[in-house]
JSON list of C-alpha atoms in Angstrom, two decimals:
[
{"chain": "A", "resi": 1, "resn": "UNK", "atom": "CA", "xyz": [-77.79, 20.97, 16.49]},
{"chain": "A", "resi": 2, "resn": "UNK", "atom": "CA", "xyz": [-81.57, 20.52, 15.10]},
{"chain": "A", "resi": 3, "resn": "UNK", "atom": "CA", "xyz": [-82.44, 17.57, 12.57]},
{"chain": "A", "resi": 4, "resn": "UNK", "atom": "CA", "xyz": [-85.89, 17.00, 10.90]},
{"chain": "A", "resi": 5, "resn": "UNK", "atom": "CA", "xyz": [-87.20, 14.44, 9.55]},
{"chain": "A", "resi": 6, "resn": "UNK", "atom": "CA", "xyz": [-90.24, 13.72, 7.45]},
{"chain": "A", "resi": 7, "resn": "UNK", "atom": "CA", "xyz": [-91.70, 10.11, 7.30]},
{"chain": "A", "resi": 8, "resn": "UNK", "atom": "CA", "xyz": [-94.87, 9.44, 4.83]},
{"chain": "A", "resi": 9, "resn": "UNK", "atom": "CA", "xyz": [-97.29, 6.72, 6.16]},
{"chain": "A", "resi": 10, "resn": "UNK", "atom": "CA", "xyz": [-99.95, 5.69, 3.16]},
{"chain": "A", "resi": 11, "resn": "UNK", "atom": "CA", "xyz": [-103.37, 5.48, 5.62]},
{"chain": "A", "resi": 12, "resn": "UNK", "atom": "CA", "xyz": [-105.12, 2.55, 3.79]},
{"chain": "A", "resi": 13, "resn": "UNK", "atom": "CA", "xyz": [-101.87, 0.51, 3.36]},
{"chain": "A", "resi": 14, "resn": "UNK", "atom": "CA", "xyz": [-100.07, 1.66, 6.75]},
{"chain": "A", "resi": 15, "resn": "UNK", "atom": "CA", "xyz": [-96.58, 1.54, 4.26]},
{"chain": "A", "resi": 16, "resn": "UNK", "atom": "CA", "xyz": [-94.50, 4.14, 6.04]},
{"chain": "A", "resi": 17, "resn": "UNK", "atom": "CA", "xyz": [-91.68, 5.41, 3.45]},
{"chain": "A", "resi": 18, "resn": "UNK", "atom": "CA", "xyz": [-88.91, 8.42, 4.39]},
{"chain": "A", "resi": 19, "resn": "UNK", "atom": "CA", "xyz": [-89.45, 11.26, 2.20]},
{"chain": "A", "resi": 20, "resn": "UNK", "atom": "CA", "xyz": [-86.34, 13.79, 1.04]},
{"chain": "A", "resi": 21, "resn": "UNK", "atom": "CA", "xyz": [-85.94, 17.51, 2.43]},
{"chain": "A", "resi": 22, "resn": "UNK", "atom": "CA", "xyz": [-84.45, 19.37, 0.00]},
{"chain": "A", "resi": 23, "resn": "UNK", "atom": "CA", "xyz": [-84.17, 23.56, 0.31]},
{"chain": "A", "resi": 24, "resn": "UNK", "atom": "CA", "xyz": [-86.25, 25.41, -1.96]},
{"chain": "A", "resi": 25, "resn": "UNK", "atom": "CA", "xyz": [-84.76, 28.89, -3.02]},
{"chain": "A", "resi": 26, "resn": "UNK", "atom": "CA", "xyz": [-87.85, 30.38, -4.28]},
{"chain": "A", "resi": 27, "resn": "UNK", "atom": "CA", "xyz": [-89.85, 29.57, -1.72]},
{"chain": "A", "resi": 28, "resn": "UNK", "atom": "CA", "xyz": [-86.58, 30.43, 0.76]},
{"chain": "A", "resi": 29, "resn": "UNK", "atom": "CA", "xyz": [-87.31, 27.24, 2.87]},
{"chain": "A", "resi": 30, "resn": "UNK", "atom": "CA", "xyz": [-87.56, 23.68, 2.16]},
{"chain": "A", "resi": 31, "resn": "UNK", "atom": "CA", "xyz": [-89.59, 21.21, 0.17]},
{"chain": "A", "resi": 32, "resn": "UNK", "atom": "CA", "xyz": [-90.63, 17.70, 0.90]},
{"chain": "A", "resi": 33, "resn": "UNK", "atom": "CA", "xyz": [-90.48, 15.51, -1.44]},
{"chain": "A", "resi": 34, "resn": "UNK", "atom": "CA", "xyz": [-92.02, 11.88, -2.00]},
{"chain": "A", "resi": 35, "resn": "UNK", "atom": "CA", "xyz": [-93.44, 9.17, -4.07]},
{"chain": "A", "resi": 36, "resn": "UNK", "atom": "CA", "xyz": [-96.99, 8.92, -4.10]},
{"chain": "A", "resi": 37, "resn": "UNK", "atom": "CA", "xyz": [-97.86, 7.31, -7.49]},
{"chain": "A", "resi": 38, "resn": "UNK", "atom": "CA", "xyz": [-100.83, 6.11, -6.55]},
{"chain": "A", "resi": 39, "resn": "UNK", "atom": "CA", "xyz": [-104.42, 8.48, -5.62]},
{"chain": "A", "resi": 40, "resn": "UNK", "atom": "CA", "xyz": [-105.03, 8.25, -1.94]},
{"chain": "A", "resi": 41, "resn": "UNK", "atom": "CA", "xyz": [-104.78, 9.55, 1.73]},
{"chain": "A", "resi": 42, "resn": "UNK", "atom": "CA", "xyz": [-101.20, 10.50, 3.42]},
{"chain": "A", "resi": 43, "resn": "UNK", "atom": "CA", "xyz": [-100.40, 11.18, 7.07]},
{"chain": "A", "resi": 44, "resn": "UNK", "atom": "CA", "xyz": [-96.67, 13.42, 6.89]},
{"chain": "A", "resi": 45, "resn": "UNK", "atom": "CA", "xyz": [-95.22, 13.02, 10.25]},
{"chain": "A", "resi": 46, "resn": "UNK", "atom": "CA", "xyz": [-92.23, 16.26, 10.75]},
{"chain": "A", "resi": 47, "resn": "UNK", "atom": "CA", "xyz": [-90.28, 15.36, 14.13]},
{"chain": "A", "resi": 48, "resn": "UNK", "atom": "CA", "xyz": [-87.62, 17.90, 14.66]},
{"chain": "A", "resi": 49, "resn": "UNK", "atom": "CA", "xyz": [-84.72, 16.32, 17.11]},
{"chain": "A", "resi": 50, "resn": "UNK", "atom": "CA", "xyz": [-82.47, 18.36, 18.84]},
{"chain": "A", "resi": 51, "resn": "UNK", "atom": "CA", "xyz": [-78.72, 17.49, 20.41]},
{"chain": "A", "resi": 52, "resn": "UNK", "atom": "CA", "xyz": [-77.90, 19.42, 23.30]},
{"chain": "A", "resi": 53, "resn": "UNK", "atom": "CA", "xyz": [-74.70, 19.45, 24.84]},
{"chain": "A", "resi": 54, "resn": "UNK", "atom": "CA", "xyz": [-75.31, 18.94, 28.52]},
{"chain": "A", "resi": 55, "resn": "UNK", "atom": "CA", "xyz": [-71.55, 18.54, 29.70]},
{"chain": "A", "resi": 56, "resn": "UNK", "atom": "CA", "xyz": [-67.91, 17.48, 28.38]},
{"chain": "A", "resi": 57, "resn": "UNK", "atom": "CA", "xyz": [-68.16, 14.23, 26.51]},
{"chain": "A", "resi": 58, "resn": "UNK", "atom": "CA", "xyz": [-71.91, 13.77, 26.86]},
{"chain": "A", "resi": 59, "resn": "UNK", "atom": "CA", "xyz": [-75.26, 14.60, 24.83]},
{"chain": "A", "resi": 60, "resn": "UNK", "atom": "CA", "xyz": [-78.88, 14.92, 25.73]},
{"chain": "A", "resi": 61, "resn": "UNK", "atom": "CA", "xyz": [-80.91, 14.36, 22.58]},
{"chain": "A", "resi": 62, "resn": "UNK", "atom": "CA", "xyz": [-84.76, 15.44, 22.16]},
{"chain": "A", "resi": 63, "resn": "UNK", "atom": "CA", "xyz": [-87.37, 14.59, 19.26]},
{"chain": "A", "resi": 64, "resn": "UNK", "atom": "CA", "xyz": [-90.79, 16.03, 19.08]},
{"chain": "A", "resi": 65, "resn": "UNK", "atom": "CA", "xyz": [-93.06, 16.02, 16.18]},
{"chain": "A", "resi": 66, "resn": "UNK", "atom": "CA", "xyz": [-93.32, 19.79, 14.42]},
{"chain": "A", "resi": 67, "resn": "UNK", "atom": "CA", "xyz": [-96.85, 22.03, 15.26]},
{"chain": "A", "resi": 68, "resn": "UNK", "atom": "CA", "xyz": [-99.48, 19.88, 13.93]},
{"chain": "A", "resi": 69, "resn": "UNK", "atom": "CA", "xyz": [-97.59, 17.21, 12.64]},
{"chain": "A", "resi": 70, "resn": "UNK", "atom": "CA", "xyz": [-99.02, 14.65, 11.47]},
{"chain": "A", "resi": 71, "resn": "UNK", "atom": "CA", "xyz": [-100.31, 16.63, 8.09]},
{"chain": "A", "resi": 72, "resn": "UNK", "atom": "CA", "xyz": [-103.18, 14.84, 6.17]},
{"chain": "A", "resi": 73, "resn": "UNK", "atom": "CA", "xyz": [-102.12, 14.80, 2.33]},
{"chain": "A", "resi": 74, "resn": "UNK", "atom": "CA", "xyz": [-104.83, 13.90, -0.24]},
{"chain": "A", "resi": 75, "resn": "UNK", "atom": "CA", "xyz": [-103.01, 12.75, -3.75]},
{"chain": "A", "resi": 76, "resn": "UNK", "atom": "CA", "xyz": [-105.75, 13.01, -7.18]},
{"chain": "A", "resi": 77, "resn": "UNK", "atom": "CA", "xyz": [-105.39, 11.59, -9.77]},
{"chain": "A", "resi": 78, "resn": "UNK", "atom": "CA", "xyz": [-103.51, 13.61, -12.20]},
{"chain": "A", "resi": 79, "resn": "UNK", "atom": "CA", "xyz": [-105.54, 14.31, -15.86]},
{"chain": "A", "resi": 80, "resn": "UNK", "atom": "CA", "xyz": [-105.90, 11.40, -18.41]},
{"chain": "A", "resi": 81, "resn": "UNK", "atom": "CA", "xyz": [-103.24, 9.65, -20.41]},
{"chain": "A", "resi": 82, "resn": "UNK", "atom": "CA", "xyz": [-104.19, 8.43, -23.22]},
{"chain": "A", "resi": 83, "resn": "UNK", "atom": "CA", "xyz": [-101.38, 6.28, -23.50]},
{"chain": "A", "resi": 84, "resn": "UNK", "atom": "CA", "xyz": [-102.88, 4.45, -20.38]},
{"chain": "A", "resi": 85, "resn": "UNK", "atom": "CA", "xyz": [-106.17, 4.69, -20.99]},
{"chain": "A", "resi": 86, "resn": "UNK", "atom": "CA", "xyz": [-107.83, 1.73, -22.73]},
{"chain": "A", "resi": 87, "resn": "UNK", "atom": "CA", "xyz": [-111.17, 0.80, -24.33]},
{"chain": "A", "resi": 88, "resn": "UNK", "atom": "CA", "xyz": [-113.01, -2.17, -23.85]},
{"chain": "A", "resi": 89, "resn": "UNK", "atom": "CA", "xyz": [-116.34, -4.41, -25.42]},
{"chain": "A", "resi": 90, "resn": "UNK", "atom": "CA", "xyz": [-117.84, -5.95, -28.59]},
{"chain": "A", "resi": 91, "resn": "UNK", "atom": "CA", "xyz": [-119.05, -2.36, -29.66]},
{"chain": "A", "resi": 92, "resn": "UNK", "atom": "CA", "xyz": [-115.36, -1.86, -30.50]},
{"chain": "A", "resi": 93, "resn": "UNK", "atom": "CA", "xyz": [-114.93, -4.39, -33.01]},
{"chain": "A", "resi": 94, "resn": "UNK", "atom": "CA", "xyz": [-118.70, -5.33, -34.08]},
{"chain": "A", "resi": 95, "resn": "UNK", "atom": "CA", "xyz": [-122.51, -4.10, -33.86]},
{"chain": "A", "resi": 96, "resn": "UNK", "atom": "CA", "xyz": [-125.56, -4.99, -35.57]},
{"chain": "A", "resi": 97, "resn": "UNK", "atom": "CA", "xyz": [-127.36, -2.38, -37.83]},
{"chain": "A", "resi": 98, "resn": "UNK", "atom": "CA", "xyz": [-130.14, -0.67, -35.89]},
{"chain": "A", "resi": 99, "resn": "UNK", "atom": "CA", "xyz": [-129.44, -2.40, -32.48]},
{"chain": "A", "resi": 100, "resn": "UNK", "atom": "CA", "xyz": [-127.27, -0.54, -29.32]},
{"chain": "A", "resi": 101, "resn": "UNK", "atom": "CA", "xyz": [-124.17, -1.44, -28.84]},
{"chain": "A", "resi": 102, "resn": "UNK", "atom": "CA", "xyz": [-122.14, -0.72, -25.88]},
{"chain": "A", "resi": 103, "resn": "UNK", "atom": "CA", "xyz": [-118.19, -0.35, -24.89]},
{"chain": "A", "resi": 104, "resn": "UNK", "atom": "CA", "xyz": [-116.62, 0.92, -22.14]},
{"chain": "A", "resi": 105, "resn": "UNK", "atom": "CA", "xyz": [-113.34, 4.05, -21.93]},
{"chain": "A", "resi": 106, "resn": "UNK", "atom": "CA", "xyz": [-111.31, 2.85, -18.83]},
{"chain": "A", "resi": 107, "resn": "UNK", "atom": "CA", "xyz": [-109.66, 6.36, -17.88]},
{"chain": "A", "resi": 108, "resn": "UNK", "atom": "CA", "xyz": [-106.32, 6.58, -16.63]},
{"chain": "A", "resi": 109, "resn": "UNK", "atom": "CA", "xyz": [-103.34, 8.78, -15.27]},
{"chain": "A", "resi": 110, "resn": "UNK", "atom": "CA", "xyz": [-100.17, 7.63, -16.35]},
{"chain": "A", "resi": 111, "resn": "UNK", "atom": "CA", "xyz": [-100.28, 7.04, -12.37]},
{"chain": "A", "resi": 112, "resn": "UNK", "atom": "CA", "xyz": [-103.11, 4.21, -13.97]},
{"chain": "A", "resi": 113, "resn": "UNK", "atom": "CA", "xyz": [-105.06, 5.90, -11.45]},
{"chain": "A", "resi": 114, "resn": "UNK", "atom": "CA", "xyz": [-109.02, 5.73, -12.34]},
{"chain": "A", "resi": 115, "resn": "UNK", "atom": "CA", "xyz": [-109.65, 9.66, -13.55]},
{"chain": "A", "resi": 116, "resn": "UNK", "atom": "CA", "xyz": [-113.36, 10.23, -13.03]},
{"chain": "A", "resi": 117, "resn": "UNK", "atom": "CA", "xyz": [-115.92, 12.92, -12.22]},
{"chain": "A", "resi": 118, "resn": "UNK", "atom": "CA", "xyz": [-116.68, 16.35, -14.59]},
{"chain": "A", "resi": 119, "resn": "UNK", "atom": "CA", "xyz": [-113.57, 17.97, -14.39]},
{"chain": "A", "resi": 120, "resn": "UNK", "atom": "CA", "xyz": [-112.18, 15.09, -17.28]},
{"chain": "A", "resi": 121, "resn": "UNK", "atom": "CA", "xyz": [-113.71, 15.41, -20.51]},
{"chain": "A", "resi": 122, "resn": "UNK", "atom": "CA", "xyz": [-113.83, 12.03, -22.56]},
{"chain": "A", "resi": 123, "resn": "UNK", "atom": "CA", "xyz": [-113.89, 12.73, -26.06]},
{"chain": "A", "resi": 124, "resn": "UNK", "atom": "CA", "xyz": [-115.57, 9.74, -28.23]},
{"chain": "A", "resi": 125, "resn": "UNK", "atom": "CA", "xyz": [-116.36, 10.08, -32.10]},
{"chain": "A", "resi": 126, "resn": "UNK", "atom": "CA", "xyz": [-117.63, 7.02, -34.40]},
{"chain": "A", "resi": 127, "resn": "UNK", "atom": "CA", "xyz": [-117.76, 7.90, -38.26]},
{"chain": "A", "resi": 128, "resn": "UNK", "atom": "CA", "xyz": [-118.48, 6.20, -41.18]},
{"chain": "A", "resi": 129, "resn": "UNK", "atom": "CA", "xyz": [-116.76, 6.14, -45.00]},
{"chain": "A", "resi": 130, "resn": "UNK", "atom": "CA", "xyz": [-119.40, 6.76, -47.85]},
{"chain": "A", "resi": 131, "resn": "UNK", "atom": "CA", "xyz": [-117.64, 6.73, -51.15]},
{"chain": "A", "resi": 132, "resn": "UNK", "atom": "CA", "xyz": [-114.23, 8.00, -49.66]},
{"chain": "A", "resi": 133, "resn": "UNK", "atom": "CA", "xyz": [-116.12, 10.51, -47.71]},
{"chain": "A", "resi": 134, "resn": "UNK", "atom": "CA", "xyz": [-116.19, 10.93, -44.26]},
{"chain": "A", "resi": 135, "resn": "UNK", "atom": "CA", "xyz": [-120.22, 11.23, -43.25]},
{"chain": "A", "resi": 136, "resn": "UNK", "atom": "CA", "xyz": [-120.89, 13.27, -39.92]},
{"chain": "A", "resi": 137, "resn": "UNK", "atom": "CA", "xyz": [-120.18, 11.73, -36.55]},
{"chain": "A", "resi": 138, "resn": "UNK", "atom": "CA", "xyz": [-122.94, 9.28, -34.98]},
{"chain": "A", "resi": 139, "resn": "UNK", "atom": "CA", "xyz": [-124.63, 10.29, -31.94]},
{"chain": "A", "resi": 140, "resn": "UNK", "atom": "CA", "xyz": [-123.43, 8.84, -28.54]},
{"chain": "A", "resi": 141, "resn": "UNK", "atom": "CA", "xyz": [-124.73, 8.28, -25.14]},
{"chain": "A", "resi": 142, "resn": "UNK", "atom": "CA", "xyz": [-121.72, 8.44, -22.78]},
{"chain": "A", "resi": 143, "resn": "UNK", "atom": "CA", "xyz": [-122.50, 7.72, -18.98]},
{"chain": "A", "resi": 144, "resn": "UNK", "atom": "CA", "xyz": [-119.67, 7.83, -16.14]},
{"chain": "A", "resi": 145, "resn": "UNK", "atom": "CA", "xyz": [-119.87, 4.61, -14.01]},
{"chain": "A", "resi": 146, "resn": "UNK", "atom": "CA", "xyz": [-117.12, 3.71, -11.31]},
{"chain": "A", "resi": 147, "resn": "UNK", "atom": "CA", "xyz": [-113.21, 4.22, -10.76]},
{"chain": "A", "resi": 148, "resn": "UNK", "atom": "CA", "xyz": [-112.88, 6.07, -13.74]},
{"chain": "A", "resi": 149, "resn": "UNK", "atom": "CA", "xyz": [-115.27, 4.02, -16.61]},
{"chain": "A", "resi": 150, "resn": "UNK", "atom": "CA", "xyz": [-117.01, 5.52, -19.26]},
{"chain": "A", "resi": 151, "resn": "UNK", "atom": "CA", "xyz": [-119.30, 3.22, -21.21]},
{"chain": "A", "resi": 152, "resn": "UNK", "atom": "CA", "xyz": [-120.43, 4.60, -24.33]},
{"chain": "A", "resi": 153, "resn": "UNK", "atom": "CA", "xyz": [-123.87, 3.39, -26.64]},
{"chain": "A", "resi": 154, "resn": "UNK", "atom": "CA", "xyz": [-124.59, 3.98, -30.07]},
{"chain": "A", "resi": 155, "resn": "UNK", "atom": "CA", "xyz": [-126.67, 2.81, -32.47]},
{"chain": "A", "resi": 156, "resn": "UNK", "atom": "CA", "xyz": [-125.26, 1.50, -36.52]},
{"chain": "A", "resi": 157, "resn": "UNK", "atom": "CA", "xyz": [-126.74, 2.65, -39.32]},
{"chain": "A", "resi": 158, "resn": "UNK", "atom": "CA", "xyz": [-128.74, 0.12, -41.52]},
{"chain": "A", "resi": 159, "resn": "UNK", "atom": "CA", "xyz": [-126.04, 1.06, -44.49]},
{"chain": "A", "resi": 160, "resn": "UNK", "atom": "CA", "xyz": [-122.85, -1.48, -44.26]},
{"chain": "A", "resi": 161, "resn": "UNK", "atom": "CA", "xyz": [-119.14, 0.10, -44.24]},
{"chain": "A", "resi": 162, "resn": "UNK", "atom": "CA", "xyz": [-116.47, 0.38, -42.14]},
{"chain": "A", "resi": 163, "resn": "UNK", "atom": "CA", "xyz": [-116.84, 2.69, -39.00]},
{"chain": "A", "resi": 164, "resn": "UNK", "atom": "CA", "xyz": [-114.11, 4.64, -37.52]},
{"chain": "A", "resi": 165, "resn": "UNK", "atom": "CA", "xyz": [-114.21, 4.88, -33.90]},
{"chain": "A", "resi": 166, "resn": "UNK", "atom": "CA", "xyz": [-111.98, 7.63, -32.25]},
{"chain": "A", "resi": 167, "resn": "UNK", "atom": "CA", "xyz": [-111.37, 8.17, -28.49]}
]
């Protein structure tokens, strides 16, 4: 009789965790399944052990990993949520006519992985109310820094109001 199984060892924590082998109809064959919720680098280790009856009343059992096991697994981040992403600094709540002011987008996958490079689009608009009318959006300078930050600049017009600040 012929047994796999699949182990999952997280490289920069060493956790080893055993993953489920369920069959797959479309794909005629198996899947693996198992919880990576967090970005990073995955060794899969397949061994395949097989019982052999030798004689009456005894066994001989083998286990060898599969072909090229281990398999290297790289898990992204997934794309942003907004529900855990969060903005952060004084330009959210106050800013001085005429002077820069800064905040920073802290991009996350509902993972709260860090989402960064080109492929994820931030989308940033500050407005302001004149007489019940919404005046066209301010212009922005928004630079990617590290593990998934986006810190945004602007500059406040000299006329007072309230600014709405969308993200």
């Amino acid at each position: 009789m012929i047994e796999t199984s699949v182990d999952v060892q997280d490289l920069h924590t060493g956790r080893i965790q055993a993953a489920e082998i369920e069959p797959h109809e479309e794909l005629a064959g198996p899947m693996v399944y198992f919880n990576a919720s967090m970005a990073g680098h995955f060794a899969v280790h397949v061994r395949v052990e097989n019982s052999l009856d030798v004689s009456w009343g005894s066994s001989n059992r083998q286990s060898a990993p599969l072909g090229a096991s281990p398999y290297l697994v790289q898990v992204v981040p997934t794309k942003i949520d907004g529900y855990c992403t969060r903005a952060r600094g004084d330009g959210i709540t106050r800013t001085a006519a005429g002077l820069p002011t800064t905040f920073s987008v802290f991009a996350r996958d509902k993972f709260q992985n860090s989402c960064l490079g080109a492929r994820e689009q931030i989308h940033v608009h500050i407005s302001q109310r004149r007489n019940s009318e919404l005046v066209v959006p301010m212009d922005l300078n928004i630079t990617e820094g590290e593990d998934g930050r986006y810190d945004v600049e602007y500059v406040a017009p000299y006329e007072s109001g309230v600014m709405l600040l969308s993200v």
